[in-house]
Short mmCIF file of C-alpha atoms and ligand atoms in Angstrom, two decimals:
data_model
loop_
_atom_site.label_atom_id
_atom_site.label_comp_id
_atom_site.label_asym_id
_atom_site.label_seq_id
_atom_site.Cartn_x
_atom_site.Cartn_y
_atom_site.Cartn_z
CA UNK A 1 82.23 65.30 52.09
CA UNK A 2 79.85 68.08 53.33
CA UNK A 3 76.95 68.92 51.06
CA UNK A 4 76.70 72.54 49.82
CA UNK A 5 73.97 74.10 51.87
CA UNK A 6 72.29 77.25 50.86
CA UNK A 7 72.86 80.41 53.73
CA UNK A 8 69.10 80.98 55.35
CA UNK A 9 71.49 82.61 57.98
CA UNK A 10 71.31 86.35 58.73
CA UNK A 11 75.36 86.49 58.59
CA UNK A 12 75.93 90.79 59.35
CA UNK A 13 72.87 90.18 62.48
CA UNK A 14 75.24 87.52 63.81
CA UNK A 15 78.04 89.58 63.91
CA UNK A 16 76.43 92.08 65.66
CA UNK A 17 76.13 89.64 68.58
CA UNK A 18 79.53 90.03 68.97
CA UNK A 19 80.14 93.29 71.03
CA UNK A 20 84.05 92.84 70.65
CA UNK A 21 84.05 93.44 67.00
CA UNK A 22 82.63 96.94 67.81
CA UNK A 23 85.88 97.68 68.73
CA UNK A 24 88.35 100.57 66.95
CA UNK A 25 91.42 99.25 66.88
CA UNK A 26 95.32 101.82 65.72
CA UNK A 27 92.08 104.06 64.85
CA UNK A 28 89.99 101.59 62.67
CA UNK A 29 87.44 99.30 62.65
CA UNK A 30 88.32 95.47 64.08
CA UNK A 31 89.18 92.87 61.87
CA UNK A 32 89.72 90.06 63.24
CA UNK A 33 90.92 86.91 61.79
CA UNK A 34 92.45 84.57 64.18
CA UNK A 35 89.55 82.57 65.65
CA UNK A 36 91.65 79.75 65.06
CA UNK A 37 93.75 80.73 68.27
CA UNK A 38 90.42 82.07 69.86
CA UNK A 39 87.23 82.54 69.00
CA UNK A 40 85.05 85.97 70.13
CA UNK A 41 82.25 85.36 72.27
CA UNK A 42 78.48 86.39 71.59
CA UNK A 43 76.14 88.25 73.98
CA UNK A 44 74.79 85.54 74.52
CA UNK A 45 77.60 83.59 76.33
CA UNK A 46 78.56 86.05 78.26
CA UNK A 47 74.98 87.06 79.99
CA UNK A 48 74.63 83.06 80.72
CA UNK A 49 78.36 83.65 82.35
CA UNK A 50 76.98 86.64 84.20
CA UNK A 51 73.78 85.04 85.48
CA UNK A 52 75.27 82.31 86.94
CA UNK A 53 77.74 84.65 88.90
CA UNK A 54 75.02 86.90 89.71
CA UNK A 55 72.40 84.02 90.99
CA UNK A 56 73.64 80.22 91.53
CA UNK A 57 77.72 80.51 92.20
CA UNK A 58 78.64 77.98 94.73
CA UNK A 59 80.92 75.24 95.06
CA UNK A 60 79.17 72.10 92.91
CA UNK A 61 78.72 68.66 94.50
CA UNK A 62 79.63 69.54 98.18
CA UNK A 63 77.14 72.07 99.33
CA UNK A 64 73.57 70.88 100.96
CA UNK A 65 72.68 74.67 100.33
CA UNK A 66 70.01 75.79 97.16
CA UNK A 67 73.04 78.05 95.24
CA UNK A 68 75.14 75.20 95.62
CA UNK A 69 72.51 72.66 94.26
CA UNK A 70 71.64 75.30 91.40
CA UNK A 71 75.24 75.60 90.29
CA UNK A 72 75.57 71.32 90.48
CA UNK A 73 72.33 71.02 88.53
CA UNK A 74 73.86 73.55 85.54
CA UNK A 75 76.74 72.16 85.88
CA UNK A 76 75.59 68.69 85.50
CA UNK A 77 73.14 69.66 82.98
CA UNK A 78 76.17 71.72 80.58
CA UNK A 79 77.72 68.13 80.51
CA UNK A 80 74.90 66.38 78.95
CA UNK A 81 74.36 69.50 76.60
CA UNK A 82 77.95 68.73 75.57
CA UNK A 83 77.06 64.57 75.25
CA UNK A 84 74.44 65.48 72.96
CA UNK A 85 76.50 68.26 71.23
CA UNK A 86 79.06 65.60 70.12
CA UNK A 87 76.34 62.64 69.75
CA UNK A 88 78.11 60.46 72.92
CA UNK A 89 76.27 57.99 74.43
CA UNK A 90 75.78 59.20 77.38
CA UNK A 91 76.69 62.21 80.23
CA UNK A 92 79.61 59.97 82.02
CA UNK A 93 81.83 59.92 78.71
CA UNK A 94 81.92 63.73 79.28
CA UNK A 95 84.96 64.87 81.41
CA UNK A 96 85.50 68.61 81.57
CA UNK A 97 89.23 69.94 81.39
CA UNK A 98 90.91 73.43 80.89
CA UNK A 99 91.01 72.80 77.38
CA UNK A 100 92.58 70.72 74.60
CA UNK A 101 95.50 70.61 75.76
CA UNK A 102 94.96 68.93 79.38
CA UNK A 103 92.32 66.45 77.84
CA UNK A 104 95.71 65.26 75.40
CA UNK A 105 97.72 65.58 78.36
CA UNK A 106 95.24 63.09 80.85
CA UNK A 107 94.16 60.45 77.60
CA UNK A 108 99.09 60.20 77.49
CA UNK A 109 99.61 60.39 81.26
CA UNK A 110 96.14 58.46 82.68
CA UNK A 111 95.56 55.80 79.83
CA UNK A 112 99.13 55.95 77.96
CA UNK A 113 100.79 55.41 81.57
CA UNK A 114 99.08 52.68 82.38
CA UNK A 115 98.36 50.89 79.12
CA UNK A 116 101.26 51.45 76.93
CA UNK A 117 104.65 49.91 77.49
CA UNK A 118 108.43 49.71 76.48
CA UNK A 119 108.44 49.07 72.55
CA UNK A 120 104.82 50.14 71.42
CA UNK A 121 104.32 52.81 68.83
CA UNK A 122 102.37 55.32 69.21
CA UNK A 123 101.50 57.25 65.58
CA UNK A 124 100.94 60.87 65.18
CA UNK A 125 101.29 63.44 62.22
CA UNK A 126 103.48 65.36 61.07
CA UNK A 127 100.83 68.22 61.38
CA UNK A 128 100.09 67.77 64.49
CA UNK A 129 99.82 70.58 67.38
CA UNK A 130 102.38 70.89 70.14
CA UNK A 131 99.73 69.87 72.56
CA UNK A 132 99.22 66.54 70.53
CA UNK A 133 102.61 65.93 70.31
CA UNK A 134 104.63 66.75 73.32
CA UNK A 135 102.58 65.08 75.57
CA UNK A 136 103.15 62.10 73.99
CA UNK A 137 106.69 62.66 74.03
CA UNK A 138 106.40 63.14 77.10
CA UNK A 139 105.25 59.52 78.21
CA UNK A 140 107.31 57.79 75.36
CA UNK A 141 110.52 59.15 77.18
CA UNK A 142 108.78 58.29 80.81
CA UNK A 143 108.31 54.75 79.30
CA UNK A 144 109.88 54.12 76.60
CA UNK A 145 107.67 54.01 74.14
CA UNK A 146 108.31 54.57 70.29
CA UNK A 147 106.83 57.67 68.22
CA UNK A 148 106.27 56.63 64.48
CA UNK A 149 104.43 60.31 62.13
CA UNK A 150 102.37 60.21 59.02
CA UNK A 151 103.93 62.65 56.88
CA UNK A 152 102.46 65.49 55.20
CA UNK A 153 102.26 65.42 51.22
CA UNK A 154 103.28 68.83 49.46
CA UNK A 155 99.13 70.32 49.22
CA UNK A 156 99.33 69.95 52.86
CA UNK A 157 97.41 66.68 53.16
CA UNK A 158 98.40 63.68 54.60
CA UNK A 159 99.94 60.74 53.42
CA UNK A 160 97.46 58.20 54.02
CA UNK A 161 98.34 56.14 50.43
CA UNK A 162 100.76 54.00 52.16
CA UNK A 163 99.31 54.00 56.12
CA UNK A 164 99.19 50.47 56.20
CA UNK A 165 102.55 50.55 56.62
CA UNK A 166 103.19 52.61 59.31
CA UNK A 167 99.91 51.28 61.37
CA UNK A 168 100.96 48.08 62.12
CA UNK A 169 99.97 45.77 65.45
CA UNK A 170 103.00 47.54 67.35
CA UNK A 171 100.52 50.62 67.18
CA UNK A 172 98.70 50.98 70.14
CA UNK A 173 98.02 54.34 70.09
CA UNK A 174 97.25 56.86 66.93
CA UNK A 175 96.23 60.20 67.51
CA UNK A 176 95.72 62.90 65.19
CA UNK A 177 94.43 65.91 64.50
CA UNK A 178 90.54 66.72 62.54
CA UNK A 179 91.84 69.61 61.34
CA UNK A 180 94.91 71.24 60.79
CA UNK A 181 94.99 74.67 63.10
CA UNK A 182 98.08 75.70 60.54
CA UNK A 183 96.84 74.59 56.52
CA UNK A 184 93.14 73.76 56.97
CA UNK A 185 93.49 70.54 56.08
CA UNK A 186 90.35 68.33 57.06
CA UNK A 187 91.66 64.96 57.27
CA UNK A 188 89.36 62.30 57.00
CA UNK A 189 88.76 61.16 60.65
CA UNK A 190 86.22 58.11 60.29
CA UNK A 191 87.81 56.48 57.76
CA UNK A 192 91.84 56.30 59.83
CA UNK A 193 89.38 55.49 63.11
CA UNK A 194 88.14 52.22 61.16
CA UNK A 195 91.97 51.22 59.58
CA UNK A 196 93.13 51.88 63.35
CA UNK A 197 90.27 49.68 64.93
CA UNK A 198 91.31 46.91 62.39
CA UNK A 199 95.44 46.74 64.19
CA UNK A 200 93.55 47.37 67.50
CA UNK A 201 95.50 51.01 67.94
CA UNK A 202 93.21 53.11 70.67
CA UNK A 203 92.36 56.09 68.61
CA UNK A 204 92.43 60.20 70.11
CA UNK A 205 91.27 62.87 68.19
CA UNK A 206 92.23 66.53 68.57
CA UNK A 207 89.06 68.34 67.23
CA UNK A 208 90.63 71.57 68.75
CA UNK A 209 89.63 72.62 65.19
CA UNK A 210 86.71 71.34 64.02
CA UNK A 211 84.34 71.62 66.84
CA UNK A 212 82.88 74.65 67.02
CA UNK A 213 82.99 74.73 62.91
CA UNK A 214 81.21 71.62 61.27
CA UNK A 215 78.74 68.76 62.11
CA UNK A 216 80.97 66.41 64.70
CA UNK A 217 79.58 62.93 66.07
CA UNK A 218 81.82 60.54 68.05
CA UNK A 219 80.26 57.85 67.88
CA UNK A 220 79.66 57.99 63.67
CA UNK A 221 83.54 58.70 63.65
CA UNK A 222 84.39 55.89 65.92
CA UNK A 223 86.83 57.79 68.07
CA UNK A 224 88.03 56.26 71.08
CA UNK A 225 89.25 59.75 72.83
CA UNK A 226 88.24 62.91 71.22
CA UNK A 227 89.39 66.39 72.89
CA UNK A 228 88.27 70.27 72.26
CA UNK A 229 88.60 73.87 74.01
CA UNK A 230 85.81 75.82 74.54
CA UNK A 231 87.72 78.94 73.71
CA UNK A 232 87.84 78.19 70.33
CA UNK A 233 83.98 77.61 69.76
CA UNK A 234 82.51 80.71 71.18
CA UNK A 235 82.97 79.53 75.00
CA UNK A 236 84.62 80.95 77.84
CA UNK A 237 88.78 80.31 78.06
CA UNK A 238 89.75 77.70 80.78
CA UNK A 239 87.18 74.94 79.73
CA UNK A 240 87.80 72.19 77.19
CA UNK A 241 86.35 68.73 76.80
CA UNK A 242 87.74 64.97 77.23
CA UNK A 243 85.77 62.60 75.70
CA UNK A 244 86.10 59.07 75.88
CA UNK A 245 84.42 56.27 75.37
CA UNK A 246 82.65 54.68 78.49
CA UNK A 247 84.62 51.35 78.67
CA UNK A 248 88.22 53.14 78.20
CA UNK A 249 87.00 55.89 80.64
CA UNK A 250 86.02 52.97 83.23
CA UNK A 251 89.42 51.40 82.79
CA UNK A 252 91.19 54.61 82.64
CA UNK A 253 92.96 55.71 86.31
CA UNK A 254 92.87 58.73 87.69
CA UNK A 255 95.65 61.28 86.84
CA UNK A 256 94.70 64.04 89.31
CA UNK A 257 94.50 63.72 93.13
CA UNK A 258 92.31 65.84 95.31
CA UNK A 259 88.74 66.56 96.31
CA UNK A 260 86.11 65.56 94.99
CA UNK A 261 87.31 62.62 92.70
CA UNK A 262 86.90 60.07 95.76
CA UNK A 263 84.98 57.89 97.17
CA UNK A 264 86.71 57.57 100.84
CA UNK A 265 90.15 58.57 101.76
CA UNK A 266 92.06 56.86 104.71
CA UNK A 267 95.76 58.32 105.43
CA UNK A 268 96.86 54.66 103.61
CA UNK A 269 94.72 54.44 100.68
CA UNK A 270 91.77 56.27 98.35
CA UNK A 271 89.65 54.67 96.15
CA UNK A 272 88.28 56.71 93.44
CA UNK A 273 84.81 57.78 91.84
CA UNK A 274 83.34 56.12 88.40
CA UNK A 275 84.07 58.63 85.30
CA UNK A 276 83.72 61.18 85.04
CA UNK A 277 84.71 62.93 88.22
CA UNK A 278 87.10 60.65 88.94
CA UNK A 279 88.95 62.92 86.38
CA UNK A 280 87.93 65.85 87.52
CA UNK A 281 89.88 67.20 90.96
CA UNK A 282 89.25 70.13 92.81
CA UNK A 283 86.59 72.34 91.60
CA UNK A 284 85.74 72.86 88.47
CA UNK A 285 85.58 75.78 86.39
CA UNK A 286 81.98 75.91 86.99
CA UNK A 287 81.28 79.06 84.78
CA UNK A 288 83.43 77.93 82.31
CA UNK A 289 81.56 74.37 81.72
CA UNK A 290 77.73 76.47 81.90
CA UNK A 291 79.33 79.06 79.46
CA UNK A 292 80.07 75.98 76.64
CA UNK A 293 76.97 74.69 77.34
CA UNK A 294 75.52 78.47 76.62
CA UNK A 295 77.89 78.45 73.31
CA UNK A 296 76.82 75.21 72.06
CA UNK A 297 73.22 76.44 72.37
CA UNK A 298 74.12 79.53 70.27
CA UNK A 299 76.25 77.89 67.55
CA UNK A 300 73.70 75.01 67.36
CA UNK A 301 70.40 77.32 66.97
CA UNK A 302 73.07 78.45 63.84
CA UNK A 303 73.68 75.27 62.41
CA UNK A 304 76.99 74.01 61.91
CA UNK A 305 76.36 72.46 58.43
CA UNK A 306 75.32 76.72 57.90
CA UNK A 307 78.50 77.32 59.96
CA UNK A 308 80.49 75.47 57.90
CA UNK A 309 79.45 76.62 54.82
CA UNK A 310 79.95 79.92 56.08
CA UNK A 311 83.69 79.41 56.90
CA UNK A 312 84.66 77.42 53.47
CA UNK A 313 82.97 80.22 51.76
CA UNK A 314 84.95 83.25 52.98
CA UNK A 315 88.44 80.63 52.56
CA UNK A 316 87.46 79.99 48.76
CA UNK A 317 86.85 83.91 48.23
CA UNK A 318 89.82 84.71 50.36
CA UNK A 319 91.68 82.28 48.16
CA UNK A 320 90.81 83.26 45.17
CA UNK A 321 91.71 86.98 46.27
CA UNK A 322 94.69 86.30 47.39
CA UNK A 323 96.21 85.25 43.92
CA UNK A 324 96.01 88.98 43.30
CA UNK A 325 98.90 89.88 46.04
CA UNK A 326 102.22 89.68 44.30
CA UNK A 327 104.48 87.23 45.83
CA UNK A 328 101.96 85.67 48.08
CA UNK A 329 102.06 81.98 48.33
CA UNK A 330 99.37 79.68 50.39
CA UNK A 331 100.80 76.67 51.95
CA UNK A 332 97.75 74.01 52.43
CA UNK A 333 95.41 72.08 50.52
CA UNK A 334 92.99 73.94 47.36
CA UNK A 335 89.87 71.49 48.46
CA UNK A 336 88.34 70.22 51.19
CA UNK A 337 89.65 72.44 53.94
CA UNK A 338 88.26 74.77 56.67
CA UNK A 339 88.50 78.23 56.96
CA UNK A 340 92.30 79.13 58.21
CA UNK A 341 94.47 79.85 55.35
CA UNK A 342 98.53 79.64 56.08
CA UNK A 343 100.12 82.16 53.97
CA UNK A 344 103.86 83.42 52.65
CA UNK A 345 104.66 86.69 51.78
CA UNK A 346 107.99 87.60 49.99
CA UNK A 347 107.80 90.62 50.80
CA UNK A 348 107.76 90.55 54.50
CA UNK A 349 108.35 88.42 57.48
CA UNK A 350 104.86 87.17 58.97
CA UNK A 351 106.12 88.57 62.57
CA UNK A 352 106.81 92.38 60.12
CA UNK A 353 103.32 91.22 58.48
CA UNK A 354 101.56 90.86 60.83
CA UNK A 355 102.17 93.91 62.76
CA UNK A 356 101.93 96.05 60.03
CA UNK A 357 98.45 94.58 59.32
CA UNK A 358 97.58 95.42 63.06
CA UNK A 359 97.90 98.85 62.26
CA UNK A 360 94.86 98.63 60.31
CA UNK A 361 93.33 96.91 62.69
CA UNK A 362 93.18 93.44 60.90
CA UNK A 363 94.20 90.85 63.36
CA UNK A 364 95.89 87.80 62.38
CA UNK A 365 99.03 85.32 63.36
CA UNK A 366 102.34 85.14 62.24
CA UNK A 367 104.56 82.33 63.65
CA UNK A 368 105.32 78.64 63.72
CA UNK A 369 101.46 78.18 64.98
CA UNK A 370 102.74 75.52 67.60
CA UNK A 371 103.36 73.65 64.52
CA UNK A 372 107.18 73.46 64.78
CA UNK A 373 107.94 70.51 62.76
CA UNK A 374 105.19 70.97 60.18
CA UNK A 375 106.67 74.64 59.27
CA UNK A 376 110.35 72.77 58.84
CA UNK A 377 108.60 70.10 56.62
CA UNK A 378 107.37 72.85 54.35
CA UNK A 379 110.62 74.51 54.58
CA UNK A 380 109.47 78.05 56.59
CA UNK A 381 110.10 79.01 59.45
CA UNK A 382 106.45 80.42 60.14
CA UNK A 383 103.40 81.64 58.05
CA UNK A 384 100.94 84.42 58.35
CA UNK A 385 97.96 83.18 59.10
CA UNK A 386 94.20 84.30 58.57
CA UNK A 387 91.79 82.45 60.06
CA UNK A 388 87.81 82.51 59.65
CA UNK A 389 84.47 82.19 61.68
CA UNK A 390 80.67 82.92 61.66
CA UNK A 391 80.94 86.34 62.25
CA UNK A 392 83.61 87.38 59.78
CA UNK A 393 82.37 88.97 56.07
CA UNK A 394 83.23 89.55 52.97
CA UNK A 395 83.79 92.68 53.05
CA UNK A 396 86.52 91.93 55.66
CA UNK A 397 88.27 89.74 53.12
CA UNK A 398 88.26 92.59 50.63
CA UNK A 399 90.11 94.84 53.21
CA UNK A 400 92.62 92.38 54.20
CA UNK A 401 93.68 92.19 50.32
CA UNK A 402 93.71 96.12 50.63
CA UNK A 403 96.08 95.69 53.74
CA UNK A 404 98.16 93.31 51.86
CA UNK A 405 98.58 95.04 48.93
CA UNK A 406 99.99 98.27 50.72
CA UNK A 407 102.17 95.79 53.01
CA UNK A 408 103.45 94.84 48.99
CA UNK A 409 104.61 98.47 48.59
CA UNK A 410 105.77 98.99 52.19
CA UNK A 411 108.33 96.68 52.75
CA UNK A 412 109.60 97.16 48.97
C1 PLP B 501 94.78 71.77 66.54
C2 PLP B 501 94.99 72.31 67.93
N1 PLP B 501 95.22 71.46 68.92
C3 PLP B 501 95.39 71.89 70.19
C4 PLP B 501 95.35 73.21 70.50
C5 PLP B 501 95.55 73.62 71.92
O1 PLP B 501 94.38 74.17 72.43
P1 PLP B 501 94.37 74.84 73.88
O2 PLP B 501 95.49 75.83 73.89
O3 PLP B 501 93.03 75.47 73.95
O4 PLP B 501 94.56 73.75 74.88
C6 PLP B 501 95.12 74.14 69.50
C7 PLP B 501 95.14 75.60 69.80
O5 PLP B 501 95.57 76.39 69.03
C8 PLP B 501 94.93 73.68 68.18
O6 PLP B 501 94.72 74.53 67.18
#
């Protein structure tokens, strides 16, 4: 799917942007692999973050004053960084959240509440996130409303052989995720948009994942909804991304009441803004929205074709390494994934593993990943997981076999 592109990156200067990894962690040098839960953030992020503090914080969109019209203008101007960033057609498709999880949450509660009724099926995975899957449990109890799962085949990708059978014209809604935060699995997101658009199913797509690590265009996919954090792509925490397409967004109510998202309030009735403030109550998290727009700038002046690269590079070596460690077993696909590898030990527990491995200062996961029924499909109760970004090396990979190996002899 993505063509092999060859590294003009300076990969060690990169990760000396990152003033966090200077950090000595049980007495050594940080390792850290679990960008998949959250990414580090460069220099570069976080002086944007501080000049805005330092010389345009004000409310946005209320104040006649210059700091508030700076801070509305940036503001403003981070949303159609993001538009371009994700190659929507325009600014108003852009509505800012806390992060994945709220955008999931508004697309269930605004357009599922009003849309969906008694007896329609919405589809998910089986690999899905919490976040893409409660919520919608959530309005399926409120309405009644059926939830139907593609299932997960044995290498951890999904069972798409057979999806005409399971996306049928009761399916109004399918939602699923780019890329599995637990296996890596990169499932193949334009081609179930097009089989969804032909049963008319409204399509969302959780790119919590894949944003900040490969090439991402809505409107090539042919997403309906697609929804990211900026936490996970180099941003500040507290800002994440709804996008939808203009004529769902215009049909779409509001889901949050309070400033700001109205056009006139009387103590009988409000009527609201156009999108995308109408989903957007209260203030914003200003800083937050200014820092993604700083992040994209960095990852994009990158590449994320390079990024990418990058990422399935250190999985394939880590991989391939890993087939040294007695008793280790990798749960997720051999090809075509991203750069978060779900792992078993015999040996050890991942919670035991993963705190022994903190020791060394090599941070990873261990847990169900907010992937509760996907760890009972493959029969675990959690994995240890190591997951990879633009500023991890090598060399890194090397020492987490090291750490591995002596966790091997440890809990003997
Ligand atoms: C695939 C996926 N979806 C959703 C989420 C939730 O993201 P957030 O906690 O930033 O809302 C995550 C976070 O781990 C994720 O990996």
């Amino acid at each position: 799917m993505h063509k092999a592109v060859k590294s003009t990156v300076d990969w060690p200067a990169i990760r000396e942007e990152f003033p966090i990894l200077r950090e000595r962690v049980n007495g050594h040098a940080l390792i850290y692999f679990d960008s998949a839960a959250s990414s580090q953030k460069p220099t570069a992020v976080l002086d944007v973050v501080r000049n805005y503090y330092e010389h345009e914080n004000a409310n946005v969109h209320r104040g006649l004053h210059t700091l508030s019209a700076r801070a509305t203008e940036h503001y403003e101007k981070s949303r159609q960084r993001v538009a371009d960033f994700i190659g929507a057609k325009n600014a108003d498709e852009i509505v800012f959240t806390r992060g994945t999880t709220e955008s999931i949450n508004l697309v269930a509660q605004a357009w599922g509440g009003k849309f969906l009724k008694s007896g329609d099926v919405i589809l998910l995975t089986e690999m899905e996130h919490h976040s893409n899957l409660v919520s919608w449990q959530l309005l399926a109890e409120r309405i009644g409303a059926r939830l139907r799962y593609v299932p997960v085949n044995d290498d951890g990708t999904l069972k798409i052989d057979n999806l005409d059978s399971l996306l049928t014209p009761e399916v109004k809604m399918f939602a699923f995720t780019h890329v599995s935060n637990s296996l890596g699995t990169i499932n193949p997101v334009t081609k179930l948009c097009a089989k969804a658009r032909n049963v008319g199913a409204v399509t969302s797509i959780d790119a919590a994942q894949s944003i900040g690590h490969m090439p991402l265009n809505v409107q090539e996919i042919g997403c309906d909804f697609l929804a990211f954090s900026g936490h996970k792509m180099c941003a500040p925490t507290g800002i994440g991304v709804l996008y939808g397409r203009a004529e769902i967004l215009e049909a779409t109510p509001p889901w949050h009441g309070g400033g700001e998202m109205i056009v006139s309030v009387s103590l009988e009735k409000s009527s609201y803004k156009k999108p995308p403030h109408r989903f957007e109550a209260g203030t914003p998290n200003i800083a937050g929205a200014i820092g993604l727009a700083a992040a994209i700038d960095y990852l994009e002046g990158i590449g994320r074709e390079q990024i990418f690269q990058h990422d399935v590079d250190l999985a394939r070596y880590a991989l391939d390494r890993m087939t040294e460690v007695k008793g280790l077993r990798v749960i997720g696909p051999k090809e075509n994934r991203a750069g978060v590898i779900s792992f078993i030990m015999e040996a050890a527990h991942p919670h035991d593993l993963t705190t022994f491995a903190d020791r060394y200062g090599l941070a990873m996961r261990g847990g169900h990943h907010c992937n509760q029924p996907l760890m009972k499909r493959f029969g675990v109760t959690g994995t240890t997981r190591a997951s990879f970004y633009l500023y991890n090396t090598r060399e890194e990979v090397d020492r987490m076999i090291e750490i591995l190996q002596k966790a091997v002899a440890f809990f003997k």
